[in-house]
XYZ file of C-alpha atoms in Angstrom:
553
model
C -3.327 0.134 59.695
C -0.695 -1.495 58.630
C 1.288 -0.797 61.937
C -1.494 -2.180 64.060
C -0.665 -5.582 65.905
C -3.497 -8.038 66.571
C -3.144 -11.490 68.326
C -2.835 -13.928 66.010
C -4.729 -17.181 67.014
C -5.595 -19.169 63.733
C -8.882 -19.542 65.753
C -9.524 -16.161 65.911
C -11.815 -16.066 62.397
C -13.738 -12.472 63.618
C -10.507 -10.256 63.683
C -9.475 -12.082 60.406
C -12.147 -11.073 58.812
C -12.124 -7.625 61.007
C -8.520 -7.110 59.118
C -9.801 -8.703 55.605
C -12.644 -6.109 55.330
C -10.781 -3.567 56.399
C -7.949 -4.383 53.821
C -10.532 -5.004 50.813
C -12.118 -1.049 51.839
C -8.589 0.211 51.684
C -8.310 -1.549 48.098
C -11.165 0.099 46.946
C -10.197 3.148 47.585
C -6.300 2.882 46.970
C -5.071 6.325 45.451
C -3.813 5.844 42.411
C -0.609 7.206 43.450
C 0.278 5.091 46.365
C 2.885 1.902 46.050
C 0.591 -1.055 46.198
C 3.057 -3.765 46.155
C 4.050 -2.055 49.855
C 0.495 -1.523 50.941
C 0.445 -5.670 50.266
C 3.886 -6.844 52.042
C 2.174 -4.450 55.011
C -1.082 -6.123 55.821
C 0.342 -9.659 55.239
C 2.862 -8.714 58.752
C -1.137 -9.050 60.307
C -0.964 -12.859 59.005
C 2.588 -14.004 59.927
C 4.659 -14.320 62.712
C 6.357 -11.674 64.659
C 9.163 -10.566 63.015
C 8.950 -12.708 59.932
C 10.315 -10.950 56.712
C 7.718 -10.125 53.544
C 9.425 -9.899 50.401
C 6.910 -8.954 46.939
C 7.673 -9.105 44.153
C 6.095 -8.629 40.178
C 6.396 -10.433 37.745
C 7.061 -9.926 33.889
C 4.734 -12.350 32.028
C 6.862 -11.436 28.563
C 10.706 -11.228 30.104
C 9.318 -14.272 32.623
C 11.497 -12.136 35.376
C 10.157 -11.808 39.349
C 10.952 -8.233 40.559
C 11.877 -7.117 44.160
C 9.655 -4.610 44.782
C 8.649 -4.366 48.887
C 10.291 -5.601 52.142
C 9.061 -5.306 55.153
C 10.303 -6.950 58.479
C 13.925 -6.529 58.164
C 14.330 -3.143 60.046
C 17.856 -2.257 60.627
C 18.933 -5.939 59.597
C 18.590 -4.648 55.667
C 21.368 -2.989 55.245
C 23.736 -6.619 56.771
C 21.823 -8.529 54.338
C 22.417 -6.408 51.187
C 26.326 -5.622 52.354
C 26.508 -9.927 52.035
C 24.349 -9.491 48.345
C 26.495 -7.071 47.540
C 23.684 -4.515 46.340
C 20.626 -3.812 47.637
C 16.882 -6.232 47.660
C 14.878 -3.540 45.496
C 14.764 -4.118 42.300
C 16.479 -7.336 42.725
C 15.171 -9.664 39.087
C 15.662 -13.215 38.858
C 14.604 -15.028 35.699
C 11.279 -18.006 36.919
C 12.433 -21.554 35.565
C 9.000 -22.384 33.157
C 8.683 -25.512 35.700
C 7.986 -23.596 38.221
C 5.294 -21.213 37.065
C 2.335 -23.401 37.458
C 3.105 -23.555 41.046
C 3.026 -20.281 40.977
C 0.435 -19.681 38.888
C -1.824 -21.216 41.080
C -1.479 -18.879 43.983
C -1.079 -21.513 46.519
C 1.223 -20.613 49.939
C 3.169 -23.335 50.456
C 7.087 -24.076 51.794
C 10.038 -23.892 49.750
C 12.329 -26.450 51.664
C 15.415 -25.603 49.806
C 15.862 -22.027 51.071
C 17.634 -19.233 49.205
C 18.728 -21.533 46.724
C 15.350 -22.014 45.958
C 14.243 -18.834 46.435
C 16.774 -17.821 43.874
C 16.147 -20.453 41.369
C 19.670 -21.137 42.129
C 20.967 -17.821 41.029
C 22.827 -16.593 44.699
C 25.826 -18.085 45.069
C 25.834 -21.009 47.680
C 28.136 -19.057 49.495
C 25.941 -16.034 49.925
C 22.775 -18.383 50.738
C 24.929 -20.100 53.733
C 25.751 -16.944 55.519
C 22.600 -15.109 55.650
C 20.543 -18.436 56.597
C 23.069 -18.835 59.463
C 21.555 -15.528 61.083
C 18.995 -15.909 63.854
C 16.488 -14.363 61.530
C 16.510 -16.988 58.754
C 13.928 -20.079 59.675
C 11.574 -21.488 57.576
C 10.725 -20.337 53.666
C 7.185 -19.738 52.190
C 5.746 -18.402 49.136
C 2.593 -18.023 47.660
C 2.025 -16.900 43.824
C -0.062 -13.552 43.833
C -2.469 -14.775 40.606
C -5.950 -14.833 39.283
C -7.488 -16.737 37.283
C -3.951 -18.284 36.032
C -2.597 -15.255 35.473
C 0.804 -14.422 37.448
C 1.319 -10.701 39.258
C 3.664 -11.523 41.495
C 4.426 -13.275 44.361
C 4.606 -13.258 47.845
C 7.776 -14.429 50.729
C 7.385 -15.366 54.189
C 11.231 -15.933 55.600
C 10.482 -16.893 59.493
C 12.790 -16.528 62.268
C 14.397 -19.492 63.232
C 12.088 -22.430 64.955
C 8.842 -20.949 64.156
C 6.062 -21.698 61.695
C 3.277 -20.756 59.230
C -0.193 -21.276 60.333
C -2.806 -18.840 58.593
C -2.008 -20.910 55.010
C -5.609 -20.822 54.128
C -5.693 -17.621 55.074
C -2.991 -16.025 53.080
C -4.166 -17.730 50.326
C -7.317 -16.555 50.651
C -6.183 -12.905 51.118
C -3.497 -13.257 48.043
C -5.969 -14.453 45.527
C -8.149 -11.452 46.182
C -5.477 -9.053 45.889
C -4.659 -10.892 42.466
C -8.016 -10.127 41.462
C -7.838 -6.366 42.120
C -4.496 -6.421 40.436
C -6.295 -7.819 37.406
C -9.119 -5.415 37.386
C -7.011 -2.557 38.172
C -4.813 -3.973 35.144
C -8.345 -4.491 32.952
C -9.612 -0.905 34.098
C -6.187 0.346 33.215
C -6.467 -1.273 29.722
C -9.986 -0.054 29.513
C -9.225 3.388 30.074
C -6.314 3.543 27.977
C -8.168 1.798 25.300
C -10.835 4.313 25.399
C -8.422 7.227 25.196
C -7.075 5.588 22.484
C -10.588 5.597 21.026
C -11.495 8.867 21.920
C -8.293 10.797 20.370
C -8.465 8.467 17.143
C -12.426 9.920 16.975
C -12.241 13.425 17.328
C -9.127 14.282 15.686
C -10.547 11.794 12.855
C -10.494 13.615 9.026
C -13.288 11.379 8.551
C -17.156 12.110 9.873
C -17.848 10.484 12.767
C -21.061 9.845 14.750
C -22.275 7.121 18.049
C -25.861 7.097 17.718
C -28.471 4.916 19.127
C -29.638 1.813 17.062
C -33.017 1.980 18.030
C -33.698 5.584 16.948
C -30.937 7.068 15.841
C -30.014 9.553 18.380
C -26.787 11.436 18.523
C -24.357 10.758 21.304
C -21.540 11.853 20.166
C -19.766 13.229 16.643
C -16.107 14.359 15.776
C -15.082 17.943 14.819
C -15.046 16.762 11.009
C -18.717 16.011 11.707
C -19.528 19.292 12.970
C -17.368 21.804 10.477
C -18.914 19.293 7.181
C -22.309 19.566 7.870
C -22.409 22.990 9.721
C -24.038 21.921 12.286
C -22.891 22.813 16.498
C -22.511 20.411 19.098
C -25.545 21.768 21.093
C -27.752 21.342 17.724
C -27.415 17.695 17.387
C -26.245 15.975 20.521
C -29.355 13.959 21.939
C -31.413 14.616 18.455
C -32.258 12.111 16.029
C -30.422 11.495 12.652
C -34.215 11.979 11.009
C -34.682 14.933 13.024
C -31.504 17.043 11.579
C -32.647 15.942 7.697
C -29.065 15.001 7.364
C -29.916 11.602 5.113
C -31.011 13.256 2.185
C -32.883 9.922 1.207
C -33.812 8.922 4.211
C -34.296 4.826 3.125
C -30.474 5.166 2.879
C -30.251 4.810 6.783
C -32.740 2.401 6.690
C -30.542 0.163 3.583
C -27.260 0.561 5.701
C -29.066 -0.979 8.861
C -30.259 -3.724 6.970
C -26.775 -4.155 5.458
C -25.720 -4.302 9.316
C -28.037 -6.385 9.887
C -27.344 -9.121 6.871
C -23.586 -8.698 6.868
C -22.219 -7.633 10.447
C -21.247 -4.108 9.064
C -21.455 -1.647 6.437
C -18.801 -0.714 4.430
C -18.324 1.692 1.495
C -22.190 2.606 0.889
C -22.204 5.693 -1.546
C -24.971 8.110 0.269
C -25.683 11.883 -0.423
C -26.382 13.767 3.087
C -27.677 17.153 3.565
C -25.785 19.901 5.503
C -27.226 22.345 8.054
C -28.095 25.025 4.649
C -29.640 22.106 2.345
C -26.295 21.863 0.267
C -25.550 18.133 -1.060
C -22.438 16.456 -0.064
C -21.332 12.830 -0.413
C -19.673 10.158 1.122
C -18.243 6.829 2.017
C -20.775 5.495 4.816
C -19.498 2.300 6.791
C -21.198 1.556 10.247
C -20.895 -0.974 13.306
C -22.664 -2.243 16.129
C -21.503 -1.018 19.203
C -22.527 -1.327 22.823
C -22.368 1.987 25.271
C -23.196 0.481 28.819
C -25.842 -1.845 27.934
C -27.562 0.557 24.694
C -27.406 -0.961 21.204
C -25.176 1.812 19.422
C -23.671 2.843 15.960
C -20.606 3.812 15.317
C -20.654 5.571 11.763
C -18.220 6.794 9.843
C -18.319 8.884 6.461
C -15.087 9.518 4.289
C -16.300 13.277 2.236
C -16.019 12.391 -1.549
C -18.384 15.466 -2.655
C -14.693 16.825 -4.512
C -14.523 13.914 -6.559
C -18.190 13.260 -7.720
C -17.833 16.918 -8.679
C -14.629 15.627 -10.258
C -16.541 12.679 -12.199
C -19.736 14.948 -12.963
C -17.324 17.370 -14.971
C -15.145 14.572 -16.541
C -18.083 12.610 -17.961
C -19.595 16.741 -18.968
C -16.108 16.831 -21.221
C -15.994 13.209 -21.945
C -19.736 13.439 -23.649
C -18.119 16.985 -25.092
C -14.793 15.253 -26.651
C -17.460 12.311 -27.504
C -19.327 14.933 -29.574
C -16.106 16.720 -30.894
C -14.534 13.470 -31.879
C -17.408 12.640 -33.792
C -17.797 15.411 -35.848
C -13.700 15.510 -36.191
C -14.179 11.749 -37.772
C -17.223 13.469 -39.973
C -15.271 16.283 -41.134
C -12.021 13.792 -41.768
C -14.020 11.253 -43.603
C -15.519 14.255 -45.969
C -11.908 15.188 -46.357
C -10.425 12.144 -47.252
C -13.727 11.108 -49.660
C -12.906 14.530 -51.127
C -9.402 13.866 -51.026
C -10.334 10.512 -52.844
C -11.545 12.329 -55.574
C -9.424 15.026 -56.578
C -6.598 12.405 -56.473
C -8.703 10.173 -59.193
C -9.795 13.389 -61.243
C -5.783 14.717 -61.399
C -4.791 10.988 -61.999
C -7.372 10.549 -65.085
C -6.327 14.261 -66.335
C -2.285 13.705 -65.835
C -2.914 10.114 -67.787
C -4.840 12.234 -70.240
C -1.665 14.522 -70.319
C 0.918 12.068 -71.141
C -1.112 10.427 -73.816
C -1.201 13.808 -75.573
C 2.442 14.580 -74.905
C 3.500 11.147 -76.206
C 1.057 11.744 -78.974
C 2.693 15.184 -79.631
C 6.204 13.854 -79.672
C 5.202 11.099 -82.035
C 3.780 13.032 -84.727
C 6.316 16.263 -84.322
C 9.573 15.300 -86.148
C 11.522 18.215 -84.807
C 13.819 15.951 -82.322
C 14.626 19.496 -81.096
C 12.176 19.427 -79.087
C 12.400 15.847 -77.126
C 14.433 17.524 -74.245
C 11.699 19.992 -73.641
C 8.851 16.894 -73.732
C 10.804 14.633 -71.661
C 11.058 17.339 -68.962
C 6.656 18.077 -69.607
C 6.143 13.666 -68.947
C 8.824 13.858 -65.967
C 6.947 16.927 -64.211
C 3.943 14.651 -64.702
C 5.489 11.691 -63.296
C 6.554 13.543 -60.510
C 3.258 15.179 -60.022
C 1.663 11.423 -60.193
C 4.048 10.207 -58.102
C 3.060 13.270 -55.301
C -0.296 12.327 -55.681
C 0.476 8.817 -54.674
C 2.215 10.317 -51.611
C -0.863 11.837 -50.426
C -2.786 8.538 -50.256
C 0.059 6.906 -48.753
C 0.707 9.603 -45.735
C -3.284 9.650 -45.622
C -2.849 6.145 -44.507
C -0.537 6.351 -41.749
C -2.265 5.808 -38.388
C -5.292 5.594 -39.850
C -5.953 1.849 -38.572
C -4.561 0.392 -35.099
C -0.847 -0.956 -34.677
C -0.366 -4.668 -35.286
C 2.235 -7.220 -34.119
C 4.277 -8.228 -37.309
C 7.106 -10.740 -37.914
C 10.125 -9.018 -39.057
C 11.540 -11.075 -40.968
C 8.753 -11.907 -43.557
C 8.073 -7.848 -43.800
C 11.929 -7.836 -44.931
C 10.968 -11.219 -47.452
C 7.578 -9.386 -48.541
C 9.089 -5.509 -49.543
C 11.851 -7.752 -51.598
C 9.623 -9.057 -53.661
C 8.513 -5.244 -54.571
C 11.516 -3.538 -54.306
C 13.861 -3.099 -57.573
C 16.939 -4.914 -56.066
C 17.447 -6.351 -59.994
C 21.402 -7.675 -58.754
C 21.624 -6.496 -55.980
C 21.660 -9.428 -52.924
C 19.555 -9.311 -50.344
C 20.432 -11.110 -46.686
C 17.611 -11.781 -44.122
C 19.313 -12.059 -41.102
C 16.811 -11.222 -39.034
C 15.314 -13.411 -36.424
C 12.755 -15.639 -37.022
C 9.696 -15.274 -35.076
C 10.815 -11.540 -34.031
C 7.865 -9.038 -33.896
C 6.909 -5.483 -33.967
C 3.798 -3.868 -32.823
C 3.862 -0.906 -35.652
C 2.090 0.275 -38.048
C 0.672 -1.516 -40.904
C 2.638 0.179 -43.249
C 5.567 -0.644 -41.681
C 6.736 -3.024 -44.754
C 6.806 -0.067 -46.518
C 9.584 1.044 -44.148
C 11.397 -2.203 -45.712
C 10.579 -1.579 -49.132
C 11.858 2.189 -48.869
C 15.034 1.285 -47.229
C 15.678 -0.774 -49.774
C 14.807 1.145 -52.812
C 17.084 3.866 -51.267
C 20.292 1.662 -50.982
C 19.224 0.653 -55.053
C 18.681 4.108 -56.075
C 21.739 5.640 -54.061
C 24.527 3.188 -53.468
C 25.818 3.505 -56.828
C 28.030 0.250 -56.308
C 25.725 -1.258 -54.278
C 26.167 -5.014 -54.186
C 24.499 -6.516 -51.043
C 21.911 -5.398 -48.782
C 21.488 -6.948 -45.190
C 19.305 -6.842 -42.325
C 20.310 -8.306 -38.610
C 18.503 -7.494 -35.111
C 20.480 -6.505 -32.067
C 20.421 -4.877 -28.589
C 21.075 -1.434 -26.868
C 20.520 0.084 -23.829
C 17.252 -2.249 -23.013
C 15.730 -1.753 -26.741
C 15.911 -3.753 -29.764
C 17.798 -2.137 -32.563
C 16.631 -3.604 -36.437
C 19.672 -2.790 -38.760
C 19.635 -2.951 -42.441
C 22.944 -1.361 -44.483
C 24.770 -1.833 -47.305
C 27.889 -1.770 -49.603
C 27.613 1.191 -51.479
C 28.959 5.130 -51.282
C 27.045 5.558 -47.768
C 25.430 8.983 -46.609
C 27.950 12.100 -45.965
C 28.042 12.614 -42.577
C 26.560 16.206 -43.296
C 23.225 14.671 -44.953
C 22.766 11.783 -42.369
C 19.571 13.873 -40.537
C 18.236 16.025 -43.787
C 17.754 12.797 -45.889
C 14.677 12.354 -43.401
C 13.366 15.824 -44.050
C 10.273 16.266 -46.824
C 11.223 16.956 -50.551
C 15.424 16.242 -49.822
C 17.061 14.119 -52.122
C 16.894 13.376 -55.845
C 14.026 11.508 -56.240
C 10.803 12.397 -54.841
C 12.432 13.411 -51.459
C 9.788 11.724 -49.953
C 10.788 7.449 -49.011
C 12.604 8.240 -45.781
C 10.508 10.384 -44.721
C 7.230 8.563 -44.872
C 9.421 5.397 -43.097
C 10.390 7.845 -40.326
C 6.308 8.966 -39.808
C 5.321 5.824 -39.936
C 7.894 4.234 -37.174
C 6.944 7.371 -35.296
C 3.258 6.005 -34.856
C 4.430 2.743 -32.201
C 7.911 5.054 -30.601
C 9.814 3.729 -32.924
C 13.017 5.525 -34.344
C 15.356 5.543 -36.873
C 18.687 7.150 -37.983
C 21.479 6.583 -40.311
C 24.928 6.127 -38.499
C 26.699 4.387 -41.642
C 30.472 5.128 -42.367
C 30.424 7.673 -45.557
C 32.393 5.774 -48.406
C 31.990 2.446 -46.655
C 27.957 2.106 -47.308
C 24.830 3.116 -45.491
C 23.719 1.993 -42.001
C 20.191 2.264 -40.829
C 19.080 1.751 -37.432
C 15.552 1.483 -36.304
C 15.653 1.532 -32.454
C 12.713 -0.164 -31.034
C 11.437 0.602 -27.772
C 11.607 -3.067 -25.275
C 7.647 -3.013 -24.534
C 6.921 -3.299 -28.568
C 9.422 -5.857 -29.412
C 8.247 -9.337 -29.203
C 9.686 -12.895 -29.974
C 6.544 -15.218 -30.687
C 5.469 -17.191 -28.059
C 7.403 -15.216 -25.102
C 5.660 -11.989 -23.309
C 6.247 -8.549 -24.451
C 9.633 -6.972 -23.317
C 10.894 -10.407 -22.110
C 12.793 -11.053 -25.001
C 16.961 -10.456 -25.430
């Protein structure tokens, strides 16, 4: 068709309409693999003077550039032009100035009076333009943007032979606008096809159950593989069937409720529903529902994430939680009974010890033979040790019985000093004011035991000092004295139950009490220069009053 020769008379509208009619028919049947821009250039030859050079270019809206795509009418002269340009015409790209874009987007066919300089937006050298413009086939230049509803798709340029004019401006403008509309529709169809392909891929590969059904009666139009695999149906068993016929909703009212939410909110999200599989078993899912149109038919896109395993796990956890609660109540009752028994037993033993020690004292007073005094003293000491051990069981029983609390360490040291047998030993409390630790309420006994231990075993001790510092992000509370210190081989043994010259329980209790909230203690002094106990407090268990826990440094 593009090679057809027609009499180009503006008044002969019938011929132009025949050309346009055939052209539009060709456009509608244009093969996807065809070169549309070459077709446009060939068709435009019918509307311009003979030997007119036609250049069709594409437009990139992101880069704002035009690229020459098709050239018609140069024939054997094209190598000569390309030799002057120093490159091939096809593929040449020019940036389009912003001020030119509105005129191009109008789609009007107008003369470009500046010749090649304006045609190339000033990018071709003047000497190059002059060499080409002196050729006999180079006359007036016209251009029209290929534009549809303000969207620029490309441009058509006409270089007329010298001495000729372009007569069919309106016809060319009309044709180019129709072509632009076709290109716009083609882009839209391509975009829609790509979008549909993406949706189809996402739909059928989704790990969630997905279905498309009519909104009015719930008739299934399409379902994905996860839907079929999870519910146990074949595709033939569900397509064209109503959701209610298949009995998918265990409670039909759930679908009614979902539709009501959809109407009120425009969408449904995370609605928990039980559904029934083909074999009658129940699965649980989180339902999402959206309105879509298939053609002109209102439909529903329904998505369900299978949470059956999660529901089973929740039920198992609930069962085990109830079992743990039962066990916890039984354990609490047993502990209360044991504590009551221990309390009664301690009370009775202490009463008997008091009686025993009283009788020992009476016997000692009535016994004239002083040779037995040593035995009376040992018996009294043994009774006192038994009393101390009974007291230890009461203290140990209390560790962890109450929830940890924040306690001021400077106040703890002062309170313990009032109870400890310091005598002439000086206490230096250099702990920072407002510093608190999160610990068992019995931590005051820790401070007491450290002071008592220093006085008992420090020998020449004259001063006990408490201070605080930091190490590796943790806080360290230090208790040090100027006594004999702890031998290297005993630094860990002193924390074992029963080790020591007295009851051997004080430092054992100290470590147990601190361990409730992850606090540790060790002895790190130099033997012969005094003991040094370091209490390491995790950052989250130390704070300065008024600060967020863990922000003190």
